[in-house]
Short mmCIF file of C-alpha atoms in Angstrom, two decimals:
data_model
loop_
_atom_site.label_atom_id
_atom_site.label_comp_id
_atom_site.label_asym_id
_atom_site.label_seq_id
_atom_site.Cartn_x
_atom_site.Cartn_y
_atom_site.Cartn_z
CA UNK A 1 -30.92 17.61 3.95
CA UNK A 2 -30.47 21.33 4.41
CA UNK A 3 -32.66 22.56 7.14
CA UNK A 4 -31.78 24.47 10.35
CA UNK A 5 -29.30 23.00 12.75
CA UNK A 6 -30.29 23.08 16.46
CA UNK A 7 -29.22 21.12 19.53
CA UNK A 8 -31.66 18.24 20.12
CA UNK A 9 -33.31 18.55 16.73
CA UNK A 10 -33.52 14.75 16.12
CA UNK A 11 -37.02 13.19 16.21
CA UNK A 12 -37.14 10.98 19.18
CA UNK A 13 -39.51 8.76 17.19
CA UNK A 14 -37.07 8.32 14.38
CA UNK A 15 -36.02 4.83 15.51
CA UNK A 16 -39.51 3.49 14.61
CA UNK A 17 -38.96 4.50 11.08
CA UNK A 18 -37.42 1.78 8.94
CA UNK A 19 -34.05 2.59 7.29
CA UNK A 20 -34.64 2.58 3.55
CA UNK A 21 -31.67 4.68 2.48
CA UNK A 22 -28.08 5.15 3.59
CA UNK A 23 -25.39 7.65 2.52
CA UNK A 24 -21.96 6.23 3.19
CA UNK A 25 -19.59 9.27 3.36
CA UNK A 26 -16.74 7.43 1.63
CA UNK A 27 -15.87 6.83 -2.12
CA UNK A 28 -17.75 4.25 -4.07
CA UNK A 29 -16.15 0.88 -3.63
CA UNK A 30 -14.16 -0.47 -6.52
CA UNK A 31 -15.33 -4.06 -6.07
CA UNK A 32 -18.69 -5.78 -6.15
CA UNK A 33 -18.24 -7.53 -2.79
CA UNK A 34 -18.72 -4.44 -0.55
CA UNK A 35 -20.54 -5.52 2.61
CA UNK A 36 -22.63 -2.34 2.15
CA UNK A 37 -24.07 -3.71 -1.13
CA UNK A 38 -24.74 -7.13 0.71
CA UNK A 39 -26.93 -4.95 3.24
CA UNK A 40 -28.65 -3.16 0.27
CA UNK A 41 -29.64 -6.49 -1.33
CA UNK A 42 -30.47 -8.27 1.87
CA UNK A 43 -32.79 -5.63 3.27
CA UNK A 44 -33.92 -3.85 0.03
CA UNK A 45 -32.15 -0.68 1.13
CA UNK A 46 -30.76 2.02 -1.26
CA UNK A 47 -27.10 2.67 -0.36
CA UNK A 48 -25.17 5.46 -1.97
CA UNK A 49 -21.50 6.54 -1.51
CA UNK A 50 -20.07 10.02 -1.50
CA UNK A 51 -16.76 11.13 -0.10
CA UNK A 52 -17.30 13.92 2.24
CA UNK A 53 -13.70 14.90 2.44
CA UNK A 54 -10.98 15.30 -0.14
CA UNK A 55 -7.27 15.18 -0.07
CA UNK A 56 -5.12 17.97 -1.46
CA UNK A 57 -1.46 17.92 -1.79
CA UNK A 58 0.86 20.20 -0.01
CA UNK A 59 3.11 21.86 -2.64
CA UNK A 60 6.86 21.35 -2.59
CA UNK A 61 7.14 25.17 -2.04
CA UNK A 62 4.94 25.03 1.04
CA UNK A 63 6.60 21.93 2.30
CA UNK A 64 10.04 23.59 2.02
CA UNK A 65 8.81 26.45 4.48
CA UNK A 66 8.70 23.88 7.29
CA UNK A 67 12.41 23.13 6.75
CA UNK A 68 12.07 19.41 7.26
CA UNK A 69 15.19 17.50 6.24
CA UNK A 70 14.11 14.18 5.06
CA UNK A 71 17.46 12.62 5.00
CA UNK A 72 18.32 13.56 8.44
CA UNK A 73 15.93 10.85 9.59
CA UNK A 74 16.61 7.08 9.96
CA UNK A 75 12.99 5.93 9.91
CA UNK A 76 9.60 6.87 8.44
CA UNK A 77 6.23 6.08 9.92
CA UNK A 78 3.26 5.55 7.44
CA UNK A 79 -0.30 5.24 8.46
CA UNK A 80 -2.21 5.37 5.25
CA UNK A 81 -1.76 5.16 1.47
CA UNK A 82 -2.31 8.91 1.12
CA UNK A 83 0.85 9.39 3.37
CA UNK A 84 2.87 6.95 1.12
CA UNK A 85 1.76 8.74 -2.11
CA UNK A 86 2.36 12.32 -0.99
CA UNK A 87 5.69 11.47 0.87
CA UNK A 88 7.28 9.86 -2.26
CA UNK A 89 5.70 12.79 -4.34
CA UNK A 90 7.57 15.22 -2.18
CA UNK A 91 10.73 13.04 -2.46
CA UNK A 92 10.46 13.20 -6.23
CA UNK A 93 10.05 16.89 -6.40
CA UNK A 94 12.84 17.35 -3.98
CA UNK A 95 14.98 15.11 -6.16
CA UNK A 96 15.57 12.92 -3.03
CA UNK A 97 16.37 9.15 -3.25
CA UNK A 98 15.68 7.27 -0.24
CA UNK A 99 18.80 5.60 1.15
CA UNK A 100 18.89 1.77 1.25
CA UNK A 101 19.24 1.64 5.06
CA UNK A 102 16.12 3.78 5.69
CA UNK A 103 13.43 1.96 8.04
CA UNK A 104 9.83 1.99 7.40
CA UNK A 105 7.27 1.55 10.16
CA UNK A 106 3.76 0.77 8.72
CA UNK A 107 0.50 0.67 10.67
CA UNK A 108 -0.80 -2.30 8.77
CA UNK A 109 0.08 -4.95 6.22
CA UNK A 110 -2.06 -3.06 3.54
CA UNK A 111 0.02 -0.12 4.07
CA UNK A 112 3.29 -1.96 3.96
CA UNK A 113 2.17 -3.78 0.82
CA UNK A 114 1.23 -0.48 -0.79
CA UNK A 115 4.78 0.80 0.06
CA UNK A 116 6.17 -1.63 -2.64
CA UNK A 117 4.65 0.71 -5.26
CA UNK A 118 7.68 2.97 -4.53
CA UNK A 119 10.45 0.87 -3.10
CA UNK A 120 11.75 -2.52 -2.94
CA UNK A 121 11.31 -3.60 0.48
CA UNK A 122 13.82 -5.58 2.65
CA UNK A 123 12.39 -7.40 5.64
CA UNK A 124 15.03 -5.97 8.02
CA UNK A 125 14.13 -2.48 7.10
CA UNK A 126 10.34 -3.01 7.39
CA UNK A 127 8.27 -3.08 10.52
CA UNK A 128 4.64 -3.57 10.67
CA UNK A 129 1.89 -3.12 13.29
CA UNK A 130 -1.03 -5.55 13.25
CA UNK A 131 -3.61 -2.82 12.58
CA UNK A 132 -3.92 0.00 15.14
CA UNK A 133 -1.52 2.72 16.31
CA UNK A 134 -1.17 0.87 19.67
CA UNK A 135 0.09 -2.23 17.84
CA UNK A 136 2.66 0.01 16.08
CA UNK A 137 3.77 1.66 19.52
CA UNK A 138 4.92 -1.91 20.63
CA UNK A 139 7.08 -2.17 17.53
CA UNK A 140 8.61 1.31 17.83
CA UNK A 141 9.52 0.71 21.47
CA UNK A 142 11.90 -1.74 20.32
CA UNK A 143 13.59 0.90 18.16
CA UNK A 144 13.65 3.91 20.37
CA UNK A 145 16.96 5.08 19.06
CA UNK A 146 15.77 5.86 15.59
CA UNK A 147 15.05 9.41 14.42
CA UNK A 148 11.46 9.17 13.06
CA UNK A 149 9.82 11.09 10.35
CA UNK A 150 5.94 11.16 10.54
CA UNK A 151 4.36 12.22 7.30
CA UNK A 152 0.80 13.16 7.84
CA UNK A 153 -2.14 15.29 7.12
CA UNK A 154 -3.04 18.84 8.46
CA UNK A 155 -5.80 16.92 10.29
CA UNK A 156 -4.56 13.91 12.28
CA UNK A 157 -4.92 12.03 15.49
CA UNK A 158 -2.88 12.95 18.43
CA UNK A 159 -1.95 9.30 19.28
CA UNK A 160 1.41 8.80 17.37
CA UNK A 161 2.85 12.24 18.06
CA UNK A 162 1.86 11.87 21.86
CA UNK A 163 3.39 8.47 22.09
CA UNK A 164 6.74 9.70 20.61
CA UNK A 165 6.73 12.72 22.91
CA UNK A 166 5.85 10.80 26.00
CA UNK A 167 8.66 8.17 25.24
CA UNK A 168 11.14 10.93 24.41
CA UNK A 169 11.73 9.44 20.91
CA UNK A 170 13.16 11.72 18.49
CA UNK A 171 10.79 12.65 15.65
CA UNK A 172 9.54 15.26 13.16
CA UNK A 173 6.16 15.73 11.73
CA UNK A 174 5.75 16.58 8.08
CA UNK A 175 2.47 17.87 6.81
CA UNK A 176 2.47 16.62 3.13
CA UNK A 177 -1.20 16.62 2.37
CA UNK A 178 -4.41 18.40 3.48
CA UNK A 179 -7.82 16.97 4.34
CA UNK A 180 -10.50 19.34 3.10
CA UNK A 181 -14.32 19.37 2.89
CA UNK A 182 -15.68 18.14 -0.42
CA UNK A 183 -18.21 20.15 -2.52
CA UNK A 184 -21.49 18.49 -1.74
CA UNK A 185 -23.79 21.05 -3.40
CA UNK A 186 -25.33 18.47 -5.62
CA UNK A 187 -26.79 16.70 -2.58
CA UNK A 188 -28.84 19.75 -1.66
CA UNK A 189 -32.24 18.11 -2.32
CA UNK A 190 -31.36 14.61 -1.21
CA UNK A 191 -32.40 13.07 2.08
CA UNK A 192 -31.43 9.75 3.71
CA UNK A 193 -32.57 7.74 6.60
CA UNK A 194 -28.98 7.13 7.63
CA UNK A 195 -25.74 9.02 7.31
CA UNK A 196 -22.56 6.93 7.99
CA UNK A 197 -19.43 8.94 9.12
CA UNK A 198 -15.85 7.77 9.67
CA UNK A 199 -13.93 10.70 10.77
CA UNK A 200 -14.50 14.07 12.55
CA UNK A 201 -13.61 15.68 9.26
CA UNK A 202 -16.77 14.24 7.79
CA UNK A 203 -19.03 15.99 10.33
CA UNK A 204 -17.00 19.23 9.56
CA UNK A 205 -17.75 18.72 5.87
CA UNK A 206 -21.42 18.19 6.59
CA UNK A 207 -21.82 21.52 8.18
CA UNK A 208 -19.45 23.28 5.76
CA UNK A 209 -21.66 22.20 2.93
CA UNK A 210 -25.04 22.42 4.91
CA UNK A 211 -24.66 24.91 7.78
CA UNK A 212 -28.42 24.69 8.36
CA UNK A 213 -28.57 20.96 8.77
CA UNK A 214 -31.24 19.47 10.94
CA UNK A 215 -31.17 15.92 11.91
CA UNK A 216 -35.01 15.28 12.03
CA UNK A 217 -35.57 11.51 11.28
CA UNK A 218 -31.98 10.89 9.99
CA UNK A 219 -30.08 8.28 11.88
CA UNK A 220 -26.39 9.07 12.48
CA UNK A 221 -23.78 6.36 12.39
CA UNK A 222 -20.17 6.89 13.40
CA UNK A 223 -17.02 4.83 13.40
CA UNK A 224 -14.55 5.34 16.13
CA UNK A 225 -14.68 7.21 19.29
CA UNK A 226 -13.30 10.56 17.94
CA UNK A 227 -16.11 10.48 15.21
CA UNK A 228 -18.77 9.72 17.81
CA UNK A 229 -17.50 12.62 19.87
CA UNK A 230 -17.51 15.02 16.77
CA UNK A 231 -21.24 13.89 16.28
CA UNK A 232 -22.29 14.88 19.76
CA UNK A 233 -20.12 17.96 19.80
CA UNK A 234 -22.02 19.13 16.66
CA UNK A 235 -25.34 18.82 18.50
CA UNK A 236 -26.45 15.69 16.74
CA UNK A 237 -27.79 12.56 18.31
CA UNK A 238 -25.77 9.42 17.59
CA UNK A 239 -27.89 6.38 16.81
CA UNK A 240 -25.41 3.79 15.49
CA UNK A 241 -21.97 3.47 17.10
CA UNK A 242 -19.01 1.20 15.80
CA UNK A 243 -17.01 -0.78 16.61
CA UNK A 244 -18.78 -2.65 19.58
CA UNK A 245 -18.27 -6.20 20.84
CA UNK A 246 -21.17 -7.47 18.61
CA UNK A 247 -20.15 -5.46 15.60
CA UNK A 248 -16.57 -4.52 14.94
CA UNK A 249 -17.42 -2.96 11.59
CA UNK A 250 -19.77 -0.19 10.38
CA UNK A 251 -21.74 -2.47 8.29
CA UNK A 252 -22.14 -4.87 11.21
CA UNK A 253 -23.39 -2.08 13.57
CA UNK A 254 -25.89 -0.79 10.98
CA UNK A 255 -27.21 -4.40 10.39
CA UNK A 256 -27.61 -4.88 14.20
CA UNK A 257 -29.70 -1.67 14.21
CA UNK A 258 -31.81 -2.72 11.26
CA UNK A 259 -32.43 -6.15 12.87
CA UNK A 260 -33.48 -4.59 16.13
CA UNK A 261 -35.93 -2.40 14.22
CA UNK A 262 -37.31 -5.37 12.57
CA UNK A 263 -37.80 -7.29 16.00
CA UNK A 264 -39.37 -4.21 17.44
CA UNK A 265 -41.93 -4.02 14.59
CA UNK A 266 -43.04 -7.50 15.14
CA UNK A 267 -43.85 -6.89 18.79
#
C-alpha cells in the first residue's frame, strides 16, 4: 500500500481488473448480516474492516477552558452516538444533572433511541429528524427561540452551525471529543483492489499513515460529497461514488461497479 503519492498516479486500465479484495475503513460489524459480507459471499471477494479514524475524549479540564455553560442552554442537538456518550461523560465529570425540561433534538431515530441510555425521554422534550441534517433543520425552525448547545467533534460538517447562524438562532458549539487518525502501521504490506472511505478524515488518515501512497490499480470508493471532494483534493481518482440514484448505499454502489465489470468482461 505504501508507495509514492503523485497526482494522476492511478492506472487507467484498473477498471478492467476484477475486484477481489476490499478494505472497508470502518470497524468490523457486530452482526453477521452486514451487506458487505453478502457481497463477499456472492462474488467471492475478500472483505476486511479497519477503522481509519479513532475518537478521543476531550478532558474535562480542556472542556472547562472553553467556558461553556451547559445549563444556560434550553436544548441540545445530537448527531451521533459519540456525541451522546461524550456529552453525558462531561456532564458526569462536571457533576451536572440535566434538568427535566431540557429539550433534545436528534438527527435520527437511532440517535434518539441511544439517548435513552442516559435519560428517560418524554415525547414533548424529544424532537427527531428523519435522517439528515436538512430534515432536522425543519424541526428546529419550529423552535427558533430555544438556546441550543451543539456537542461535536473537532472535525465536523459546517451544515448545522451555518444553518443556526443564518437563521440567527442562539447556539453554542462544544467540542467534547476529537477525531484522530488511527495507527495503521500493521497494514504496511497489505494491498487491496478497493478502499472504501466514509469521511474526509479517512483520507487524512490514509496519508498520515502512508504518506507515500500511490493509487496504482486500487479503486477508491467514497460515500458522500465531502468525502468525494477529499479524495479528489488528495490527488486520487474516484472510481465509486455513493449515494447515487441507483445505489443509495456504499455496498450498492460497489455492487453496481462489480456488475458493470462483469458485463464488460463478457463483451
